[in-house]
mmCIF file of C-alpha atoms and ligand atoms in Angstrom:
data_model
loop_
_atom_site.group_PDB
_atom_site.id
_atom_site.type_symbol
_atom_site.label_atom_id
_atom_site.label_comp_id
_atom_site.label_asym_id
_atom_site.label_seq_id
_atom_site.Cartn_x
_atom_site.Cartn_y
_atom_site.Cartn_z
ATOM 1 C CA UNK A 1 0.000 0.000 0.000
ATOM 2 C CA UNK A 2 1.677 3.520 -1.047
ATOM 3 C CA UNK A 3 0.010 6.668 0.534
ATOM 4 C CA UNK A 4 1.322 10.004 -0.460
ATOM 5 C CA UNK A 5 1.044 12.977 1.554
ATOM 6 C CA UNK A 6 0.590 15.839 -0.494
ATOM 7 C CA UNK A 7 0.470 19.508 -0.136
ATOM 8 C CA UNK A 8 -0.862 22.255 -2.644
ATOM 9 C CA UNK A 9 0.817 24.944 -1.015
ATOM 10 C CA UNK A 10 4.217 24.447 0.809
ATOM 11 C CA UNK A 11 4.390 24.913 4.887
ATOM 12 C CA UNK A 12 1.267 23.504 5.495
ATOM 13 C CA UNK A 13 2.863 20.475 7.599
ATOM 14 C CA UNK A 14 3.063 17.574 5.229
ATOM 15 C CA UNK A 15 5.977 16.852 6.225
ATOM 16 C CA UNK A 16 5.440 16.572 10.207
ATOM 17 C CA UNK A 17 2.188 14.662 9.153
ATOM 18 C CA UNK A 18 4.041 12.100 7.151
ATOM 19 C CA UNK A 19 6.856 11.358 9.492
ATOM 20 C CA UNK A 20 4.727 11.137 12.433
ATOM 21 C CA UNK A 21 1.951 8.597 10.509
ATOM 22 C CA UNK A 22 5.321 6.307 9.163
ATOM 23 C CA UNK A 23 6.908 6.385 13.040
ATOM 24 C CA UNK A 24 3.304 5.681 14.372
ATOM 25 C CA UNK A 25 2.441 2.737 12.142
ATOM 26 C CA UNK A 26 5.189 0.878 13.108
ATOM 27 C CA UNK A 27 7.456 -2.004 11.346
ATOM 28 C CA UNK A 28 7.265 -2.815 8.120
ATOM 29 C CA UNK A 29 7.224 0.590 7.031
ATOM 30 C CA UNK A 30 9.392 2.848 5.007
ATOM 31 C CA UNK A 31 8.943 6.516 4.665
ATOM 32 C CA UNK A 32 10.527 7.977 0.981
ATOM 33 C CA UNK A 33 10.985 11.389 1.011
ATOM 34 C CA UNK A 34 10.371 12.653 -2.581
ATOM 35 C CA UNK A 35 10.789 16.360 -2.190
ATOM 36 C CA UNK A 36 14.239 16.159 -3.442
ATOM 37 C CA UNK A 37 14.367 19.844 -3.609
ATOM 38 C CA UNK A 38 13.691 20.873 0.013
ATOM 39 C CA UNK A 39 13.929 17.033 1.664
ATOM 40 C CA UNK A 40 13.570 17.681 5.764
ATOM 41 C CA UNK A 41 11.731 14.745 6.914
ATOM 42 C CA UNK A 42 15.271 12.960 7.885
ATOM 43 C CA UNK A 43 16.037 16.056 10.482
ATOM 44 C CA UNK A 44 13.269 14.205 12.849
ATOM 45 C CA UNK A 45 13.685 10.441 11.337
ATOM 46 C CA UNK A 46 17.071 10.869 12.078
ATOM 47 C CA UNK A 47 18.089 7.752 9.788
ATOM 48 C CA UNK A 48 21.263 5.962 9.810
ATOM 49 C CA UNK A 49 22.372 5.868 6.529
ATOM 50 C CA UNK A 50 23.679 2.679 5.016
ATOM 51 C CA UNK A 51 24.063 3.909 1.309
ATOM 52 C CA UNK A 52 24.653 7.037 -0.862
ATOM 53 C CA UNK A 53 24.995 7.382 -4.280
ATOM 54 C CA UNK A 54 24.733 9.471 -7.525
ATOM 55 C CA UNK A 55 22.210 9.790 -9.633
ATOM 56 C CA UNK A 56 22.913 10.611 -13.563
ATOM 57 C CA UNK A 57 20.600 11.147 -16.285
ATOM 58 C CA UNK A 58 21.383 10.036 -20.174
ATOM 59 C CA UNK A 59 22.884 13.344 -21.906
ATOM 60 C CA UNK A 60 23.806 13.411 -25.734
ATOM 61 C CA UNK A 61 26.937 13.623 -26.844
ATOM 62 C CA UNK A 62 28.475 13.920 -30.231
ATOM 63 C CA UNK A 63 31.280 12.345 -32.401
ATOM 64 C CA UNK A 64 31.736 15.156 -35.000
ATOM 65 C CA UNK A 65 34.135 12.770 -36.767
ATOM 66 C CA UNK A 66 31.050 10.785 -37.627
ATOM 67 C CA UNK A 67 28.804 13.668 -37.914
ATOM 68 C CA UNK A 68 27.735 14.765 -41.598
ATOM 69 C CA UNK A 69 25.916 17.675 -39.766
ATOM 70 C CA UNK A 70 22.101 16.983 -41.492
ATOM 71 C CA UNK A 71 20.558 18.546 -38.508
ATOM 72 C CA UNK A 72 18.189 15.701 -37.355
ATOM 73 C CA UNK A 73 18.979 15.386 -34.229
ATOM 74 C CA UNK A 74 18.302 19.238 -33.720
ATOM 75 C CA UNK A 75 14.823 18.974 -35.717
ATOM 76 C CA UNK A 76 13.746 16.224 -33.197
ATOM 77 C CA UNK A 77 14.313 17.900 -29.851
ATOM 78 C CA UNK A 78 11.740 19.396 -28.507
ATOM 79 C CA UNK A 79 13.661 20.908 -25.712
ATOM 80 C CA UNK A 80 16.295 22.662 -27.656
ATOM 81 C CA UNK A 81 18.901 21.010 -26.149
ATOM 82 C CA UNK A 82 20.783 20.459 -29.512
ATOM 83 C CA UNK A 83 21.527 23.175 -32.367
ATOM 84 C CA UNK A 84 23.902 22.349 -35.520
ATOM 85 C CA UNK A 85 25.219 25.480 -36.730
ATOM 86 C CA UNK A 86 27.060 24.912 -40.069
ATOM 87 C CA UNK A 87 29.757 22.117 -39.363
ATOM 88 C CA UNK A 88 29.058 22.122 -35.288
ATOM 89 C CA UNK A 89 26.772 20.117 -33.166
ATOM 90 C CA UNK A 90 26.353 22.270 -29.878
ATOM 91 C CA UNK A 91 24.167 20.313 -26.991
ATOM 92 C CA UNK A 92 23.188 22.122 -24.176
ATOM 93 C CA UNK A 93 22.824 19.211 -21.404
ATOM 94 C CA UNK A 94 20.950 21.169 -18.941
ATOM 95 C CA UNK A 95 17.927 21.704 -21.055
ATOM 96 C CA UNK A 96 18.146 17.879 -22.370
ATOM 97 C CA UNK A 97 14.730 15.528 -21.054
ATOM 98 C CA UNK A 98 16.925 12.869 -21.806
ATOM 99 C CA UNK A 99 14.559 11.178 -23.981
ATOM 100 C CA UNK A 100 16.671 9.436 -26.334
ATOM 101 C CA UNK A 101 15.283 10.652 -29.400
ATOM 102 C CA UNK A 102 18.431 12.381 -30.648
ATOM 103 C CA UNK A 103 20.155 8.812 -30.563
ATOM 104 C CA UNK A 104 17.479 7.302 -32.699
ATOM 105 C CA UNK A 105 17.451 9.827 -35.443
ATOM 106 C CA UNK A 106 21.230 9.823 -36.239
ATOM 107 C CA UNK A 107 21.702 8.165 -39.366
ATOM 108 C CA UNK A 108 25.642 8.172 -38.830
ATOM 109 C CA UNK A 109 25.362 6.451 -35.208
ATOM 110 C CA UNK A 110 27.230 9.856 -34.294
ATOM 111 C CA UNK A 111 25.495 10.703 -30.844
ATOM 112 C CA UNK A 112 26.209 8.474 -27.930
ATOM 113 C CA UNK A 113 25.298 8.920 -24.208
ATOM 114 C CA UNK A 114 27.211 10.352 -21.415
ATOM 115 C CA UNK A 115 25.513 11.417 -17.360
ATOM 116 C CA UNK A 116 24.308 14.238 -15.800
ATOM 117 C CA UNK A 117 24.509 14.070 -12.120
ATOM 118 C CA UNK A 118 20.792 14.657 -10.915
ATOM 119 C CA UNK A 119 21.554 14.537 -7.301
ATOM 120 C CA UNK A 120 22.555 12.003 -4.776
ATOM 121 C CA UNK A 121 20.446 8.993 -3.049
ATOM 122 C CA UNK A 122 20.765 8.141 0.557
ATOM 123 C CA UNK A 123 19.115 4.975 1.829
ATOM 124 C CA UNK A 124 19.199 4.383 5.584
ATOM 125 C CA UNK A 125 16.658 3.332 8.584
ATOM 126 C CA UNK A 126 15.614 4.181 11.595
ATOM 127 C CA UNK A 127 14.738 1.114 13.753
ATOM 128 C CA UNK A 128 12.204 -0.697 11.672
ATOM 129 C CA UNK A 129 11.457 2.131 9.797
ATOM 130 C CA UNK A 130 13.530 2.059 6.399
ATOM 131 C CA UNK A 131 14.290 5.552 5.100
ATOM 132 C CA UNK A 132 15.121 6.878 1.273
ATOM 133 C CA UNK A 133 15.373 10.015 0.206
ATOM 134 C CA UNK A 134 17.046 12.503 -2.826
ATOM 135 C CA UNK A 135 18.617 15.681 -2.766
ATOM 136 C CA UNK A 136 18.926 17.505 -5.677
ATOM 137 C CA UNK A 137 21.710 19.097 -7.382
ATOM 138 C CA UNK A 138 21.941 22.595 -7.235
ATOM 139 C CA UNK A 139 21.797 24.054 -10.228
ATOM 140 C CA UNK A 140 19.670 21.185 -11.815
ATOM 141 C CA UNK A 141 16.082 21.923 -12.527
ATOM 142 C CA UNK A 142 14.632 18.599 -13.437
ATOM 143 C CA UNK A 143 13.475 16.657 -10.215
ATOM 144 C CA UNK A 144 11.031 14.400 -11.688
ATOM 145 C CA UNK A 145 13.867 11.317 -12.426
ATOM 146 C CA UNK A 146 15.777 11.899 -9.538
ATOM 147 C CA UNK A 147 11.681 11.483 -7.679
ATOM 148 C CA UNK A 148 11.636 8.280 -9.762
ATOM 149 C CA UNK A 149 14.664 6.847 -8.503
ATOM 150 C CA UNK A 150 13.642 7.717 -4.762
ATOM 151 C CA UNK A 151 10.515 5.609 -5.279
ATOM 152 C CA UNK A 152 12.332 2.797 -7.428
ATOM 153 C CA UNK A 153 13.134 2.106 -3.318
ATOM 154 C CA UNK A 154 9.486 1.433 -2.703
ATOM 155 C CA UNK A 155 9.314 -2.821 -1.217
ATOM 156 C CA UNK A 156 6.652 -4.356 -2.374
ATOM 157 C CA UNK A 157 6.358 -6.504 1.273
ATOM 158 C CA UNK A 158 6.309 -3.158 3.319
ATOM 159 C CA UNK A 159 3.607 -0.382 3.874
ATOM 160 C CA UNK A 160 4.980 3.005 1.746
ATOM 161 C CA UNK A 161 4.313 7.037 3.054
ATOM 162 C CA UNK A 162 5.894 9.359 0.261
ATOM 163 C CA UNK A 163 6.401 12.863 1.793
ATOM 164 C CA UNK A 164 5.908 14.510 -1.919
ATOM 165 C CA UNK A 165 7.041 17.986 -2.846
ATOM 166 C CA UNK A 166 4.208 20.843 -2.944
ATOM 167 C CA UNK A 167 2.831 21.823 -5.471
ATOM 168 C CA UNK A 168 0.605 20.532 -8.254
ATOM 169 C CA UNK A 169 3.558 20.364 -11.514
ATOM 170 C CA UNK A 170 5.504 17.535 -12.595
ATOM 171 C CA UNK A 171 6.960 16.597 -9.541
ATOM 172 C CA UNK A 172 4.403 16.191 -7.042
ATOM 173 C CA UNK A 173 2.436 13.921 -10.310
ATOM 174 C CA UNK A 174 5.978 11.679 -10.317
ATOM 175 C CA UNK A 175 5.512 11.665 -6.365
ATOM 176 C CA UNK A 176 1.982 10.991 -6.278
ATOM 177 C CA UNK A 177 1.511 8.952 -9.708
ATOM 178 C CA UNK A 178 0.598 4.924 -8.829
ATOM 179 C CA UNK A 179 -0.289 5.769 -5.565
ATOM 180 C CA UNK A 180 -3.094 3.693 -4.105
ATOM 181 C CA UNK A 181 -4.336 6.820 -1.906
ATOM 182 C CA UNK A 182 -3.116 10.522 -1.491
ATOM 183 C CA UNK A 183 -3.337 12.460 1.690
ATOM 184 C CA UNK A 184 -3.522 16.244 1.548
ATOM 185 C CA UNK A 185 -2.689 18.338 3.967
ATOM 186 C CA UNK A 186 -4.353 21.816 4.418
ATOM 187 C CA UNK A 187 -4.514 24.963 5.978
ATOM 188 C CA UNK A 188 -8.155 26.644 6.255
ATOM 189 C CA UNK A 189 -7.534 29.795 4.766
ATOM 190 C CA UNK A 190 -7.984 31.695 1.288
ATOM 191 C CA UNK A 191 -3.807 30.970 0.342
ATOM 192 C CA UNK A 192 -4.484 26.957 1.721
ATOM 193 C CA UNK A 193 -8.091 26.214 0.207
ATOM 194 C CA UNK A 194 -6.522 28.020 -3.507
ATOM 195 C CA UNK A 195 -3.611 25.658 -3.414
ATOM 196 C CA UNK A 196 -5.473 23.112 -2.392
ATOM 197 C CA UNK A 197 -8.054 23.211 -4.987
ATOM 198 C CA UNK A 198 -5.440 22.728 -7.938
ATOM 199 C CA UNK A 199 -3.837 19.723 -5.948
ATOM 200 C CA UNK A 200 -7.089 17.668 -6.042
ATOM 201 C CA UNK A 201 -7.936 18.556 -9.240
ATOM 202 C CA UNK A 202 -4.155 17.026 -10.023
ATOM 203 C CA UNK A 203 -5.206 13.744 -8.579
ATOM 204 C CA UNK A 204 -8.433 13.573 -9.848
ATOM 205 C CA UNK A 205 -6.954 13.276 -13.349
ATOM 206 C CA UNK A 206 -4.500 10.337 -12.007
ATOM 207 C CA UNK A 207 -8.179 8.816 -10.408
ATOM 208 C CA UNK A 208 -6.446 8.415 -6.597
ATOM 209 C CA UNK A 209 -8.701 8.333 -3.962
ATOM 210 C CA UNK A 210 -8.012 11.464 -1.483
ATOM 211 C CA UNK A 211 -8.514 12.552 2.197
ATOM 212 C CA UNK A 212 -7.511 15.811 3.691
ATOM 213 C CA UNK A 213 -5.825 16.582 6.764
ATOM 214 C CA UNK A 214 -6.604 20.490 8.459
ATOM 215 C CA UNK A 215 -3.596 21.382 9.582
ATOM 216 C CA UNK A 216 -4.268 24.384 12.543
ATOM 217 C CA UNK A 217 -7.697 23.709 11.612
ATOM 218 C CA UNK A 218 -8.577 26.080 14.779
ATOM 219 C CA UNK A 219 -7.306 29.442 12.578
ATOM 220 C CA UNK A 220 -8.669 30.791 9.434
ATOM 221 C CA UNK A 221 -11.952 30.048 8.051
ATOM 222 C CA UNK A 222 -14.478 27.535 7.025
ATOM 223 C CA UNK A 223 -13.662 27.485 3.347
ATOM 224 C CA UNK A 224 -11.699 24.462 3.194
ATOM 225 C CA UNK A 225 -14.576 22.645 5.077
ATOM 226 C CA UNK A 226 -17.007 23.551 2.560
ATOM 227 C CA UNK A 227 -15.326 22.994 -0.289
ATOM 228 C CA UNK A 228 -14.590 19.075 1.216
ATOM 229 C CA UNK A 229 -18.203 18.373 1.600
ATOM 230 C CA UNK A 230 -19.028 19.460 -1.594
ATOM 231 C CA UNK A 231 -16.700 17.543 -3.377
ATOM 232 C CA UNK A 232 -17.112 14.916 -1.175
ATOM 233 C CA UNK A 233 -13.377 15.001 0.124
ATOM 234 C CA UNK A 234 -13.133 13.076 3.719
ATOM 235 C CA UNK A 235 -11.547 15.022 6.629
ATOM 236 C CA UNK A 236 -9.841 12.607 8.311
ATOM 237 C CA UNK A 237 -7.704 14.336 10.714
ATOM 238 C CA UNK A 238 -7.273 17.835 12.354
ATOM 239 C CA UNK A 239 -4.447 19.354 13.977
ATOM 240 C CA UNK A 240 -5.241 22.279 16.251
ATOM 241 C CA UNK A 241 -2.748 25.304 16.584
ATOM 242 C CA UNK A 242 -0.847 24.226 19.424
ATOM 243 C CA UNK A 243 2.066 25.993 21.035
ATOM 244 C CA UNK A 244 3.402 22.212 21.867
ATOM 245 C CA UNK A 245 3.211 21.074 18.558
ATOM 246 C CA UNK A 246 5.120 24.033 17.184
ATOM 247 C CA UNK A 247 7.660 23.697 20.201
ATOM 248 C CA UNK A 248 8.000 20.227 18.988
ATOM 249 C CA UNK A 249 8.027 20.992 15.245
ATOM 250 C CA UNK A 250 10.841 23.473 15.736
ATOM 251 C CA UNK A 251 13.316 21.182 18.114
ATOM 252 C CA UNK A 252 13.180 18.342 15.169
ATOM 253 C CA UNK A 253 11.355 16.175 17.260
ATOM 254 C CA UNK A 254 8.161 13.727 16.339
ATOM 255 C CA UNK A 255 4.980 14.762 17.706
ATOM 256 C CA UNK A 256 3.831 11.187 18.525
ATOM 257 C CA UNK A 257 7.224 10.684 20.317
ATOM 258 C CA UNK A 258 6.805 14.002 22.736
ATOM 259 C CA UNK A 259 3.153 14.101 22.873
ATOM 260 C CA UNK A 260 1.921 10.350 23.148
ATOM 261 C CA UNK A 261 -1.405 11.198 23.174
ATOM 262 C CA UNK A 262 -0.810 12.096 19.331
ATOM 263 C CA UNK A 263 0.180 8.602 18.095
ATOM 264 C CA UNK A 264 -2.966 7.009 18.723
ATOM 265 C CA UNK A 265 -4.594 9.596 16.481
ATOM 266 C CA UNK A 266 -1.985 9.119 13.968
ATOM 267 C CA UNK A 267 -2.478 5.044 14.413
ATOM 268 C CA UNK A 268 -6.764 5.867 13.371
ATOM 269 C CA UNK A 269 -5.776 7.990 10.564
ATOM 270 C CA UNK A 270 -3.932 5.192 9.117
ATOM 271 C CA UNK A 271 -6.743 2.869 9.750
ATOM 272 C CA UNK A 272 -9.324 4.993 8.080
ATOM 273 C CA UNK A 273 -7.440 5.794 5.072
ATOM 274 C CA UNK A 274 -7.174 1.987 4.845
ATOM 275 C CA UNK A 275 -10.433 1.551 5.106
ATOM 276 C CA UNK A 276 -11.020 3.853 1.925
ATOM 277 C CA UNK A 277 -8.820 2.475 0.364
ATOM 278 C CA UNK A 278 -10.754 -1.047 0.765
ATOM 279 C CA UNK A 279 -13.540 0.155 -0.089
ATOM 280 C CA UNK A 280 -13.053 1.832 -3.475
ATOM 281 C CA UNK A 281 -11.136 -1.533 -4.250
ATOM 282 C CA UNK A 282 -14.341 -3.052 -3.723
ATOM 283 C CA UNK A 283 -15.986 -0.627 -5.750
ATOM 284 C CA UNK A 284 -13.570 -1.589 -8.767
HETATM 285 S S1 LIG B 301 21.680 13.609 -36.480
HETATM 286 FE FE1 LIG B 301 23.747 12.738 -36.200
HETATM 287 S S2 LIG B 301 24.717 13.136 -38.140
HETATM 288 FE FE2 LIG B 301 22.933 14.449 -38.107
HETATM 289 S S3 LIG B 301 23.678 16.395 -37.261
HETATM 290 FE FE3 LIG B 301 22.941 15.212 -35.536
HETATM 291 S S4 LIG B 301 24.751 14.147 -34.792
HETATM 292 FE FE4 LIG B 301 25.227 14.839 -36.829
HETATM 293 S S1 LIG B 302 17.801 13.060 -25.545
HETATM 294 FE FE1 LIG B 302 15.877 14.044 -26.214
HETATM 295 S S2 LIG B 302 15.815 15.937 -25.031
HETATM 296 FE FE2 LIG B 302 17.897 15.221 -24.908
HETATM 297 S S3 LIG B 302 18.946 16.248 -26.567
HETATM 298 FE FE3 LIG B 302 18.273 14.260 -27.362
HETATM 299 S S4 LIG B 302 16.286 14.698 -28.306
HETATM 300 FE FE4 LIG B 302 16.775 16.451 -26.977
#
């Protein structure tokens, strides 16, 4: 079972809701942090980690010897990432989606493939929880693969929280994509309930069943509320404004772990979303 927690708008505490659900749950789980751009969930898992390595993405590049400069390879990319001007084949790696086409196309077998470093991988655990997450490179703008490798971690034989990155673009769709339920978290006011909006109408086109978790659900308004009912969006946790939990938040600590009380709620929000997600497999 995969469950990612998702976010429209950054700062809305997916993060401290998807560490504290994967610590609550207990073994056999293992908690992949997928916003590679801005990962923070290992500064309270505190993993140990076992494994790092670097992540490269297929580049072009060209043997002008073989070249005969007909400008296919240019005509193909979409992305720009390779112009022939007279007898010179430029690439530009950084703009290159890596999709292979240029290779195809060249009728002199000219363009071979050489690595990009996306970012690095570290793998780890914490107790029985198993831990993977990316960071990406500075300077590189294209997080979806290195998203894809995180989640080429995900074990079939254990229970899978994503912490995705916010947002509603190509990342958070590689972070949420194949999921068998998505958890939003959600402030209740106008910035939140905007954000929030274009997030589930994200993962209504990938058909994922959804829940919503009110983060300080005590401030703000009752926006968020009403727009849940009426598209008939469960609320399936709320987490008041609490000086404790902020306290908490701030000292890189887990909620369930300083406030006990907490991981029982965490332990029914995993049952319920299990429960939906039982049911609409029954519906199928
Ligand atoms: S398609 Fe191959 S031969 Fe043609 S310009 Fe590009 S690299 Fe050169
Ligand atoms: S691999 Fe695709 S995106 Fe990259 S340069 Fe070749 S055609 Fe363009």
């Amino acid at each position: 079972m995969i469950i990612s927690v998702a976010s429209g708008k950054g700062g809305t505490g997916k993060t401290t809701v998807a560490t504290n659900l994967a610590v609550s749950i207990g073994s056999d789980v293992q908690l992949l942090d997928c916003d590679v751009e801005e990962p923070n969930a290992h500064l309270f898992i505190n993993p140990v980690i076992e494994l790092s390595k670097k992540v490269y993405t297929p580049v072009p590049q060209i043997d002008e010897e073989k070249c005969n400069f007909c400008k296919k390879c240019a005509e193909i990319c979409r992305f720009k990432a390779i112009a022939v001007i007279k007898e010179t084949v430029l690439t530009f790696p950084e703009l290159c989606h890596s999709c292979g086409g240029c290779v195809e196309v060249c009728p002199e077998k000219a363009i071979t493939e050489t690595g990009r470093e996306l970012g690095v991988i570290e793998i780890g655990h914490r107790n029985h929880l198993s831990f993977a997450h990316g960071r990406l490179r500075i300077g590189e703008a294209m997080s979806p693969p290195l998203i894809r490798k995180v989640r080429s971690y995900t074990r079939s034989d254990q229970f899978t929280i994503i912490d995705a990155p916010p947002g509603t673009s190509c990342p958070v769709i590689a972070a949420m994509k194949g999921a068998d339920f998505v958890l939003m978290v959600t402030e209740p006011t106008p910035f939140g309930l905007h954000d929030l909006k274009l997030a589930v109408e994200a993962v209504k086109i990938l058909e994922i069943p959804t829940g919503l978790v009110i983060n300080r659900s005590d401030i703000g308004d009752d926006g968020v509320r009403t727009y849940a009912k009426t598209e008939n969006l469960p609320i399936l946790m709320e987490i008041p404004f609490d000086r404790r939990i902020a306290e908490v938040y701030s000292r890189g600590r887990l909620v369930v772990e300083e406030m006990p009380e907490w991981k029982e709620r965490f332990i029914e929000l995993y049952r319920h979303i299990e429960e939906l997600i039982h049911c609409q497999n029954n519906r199928l």
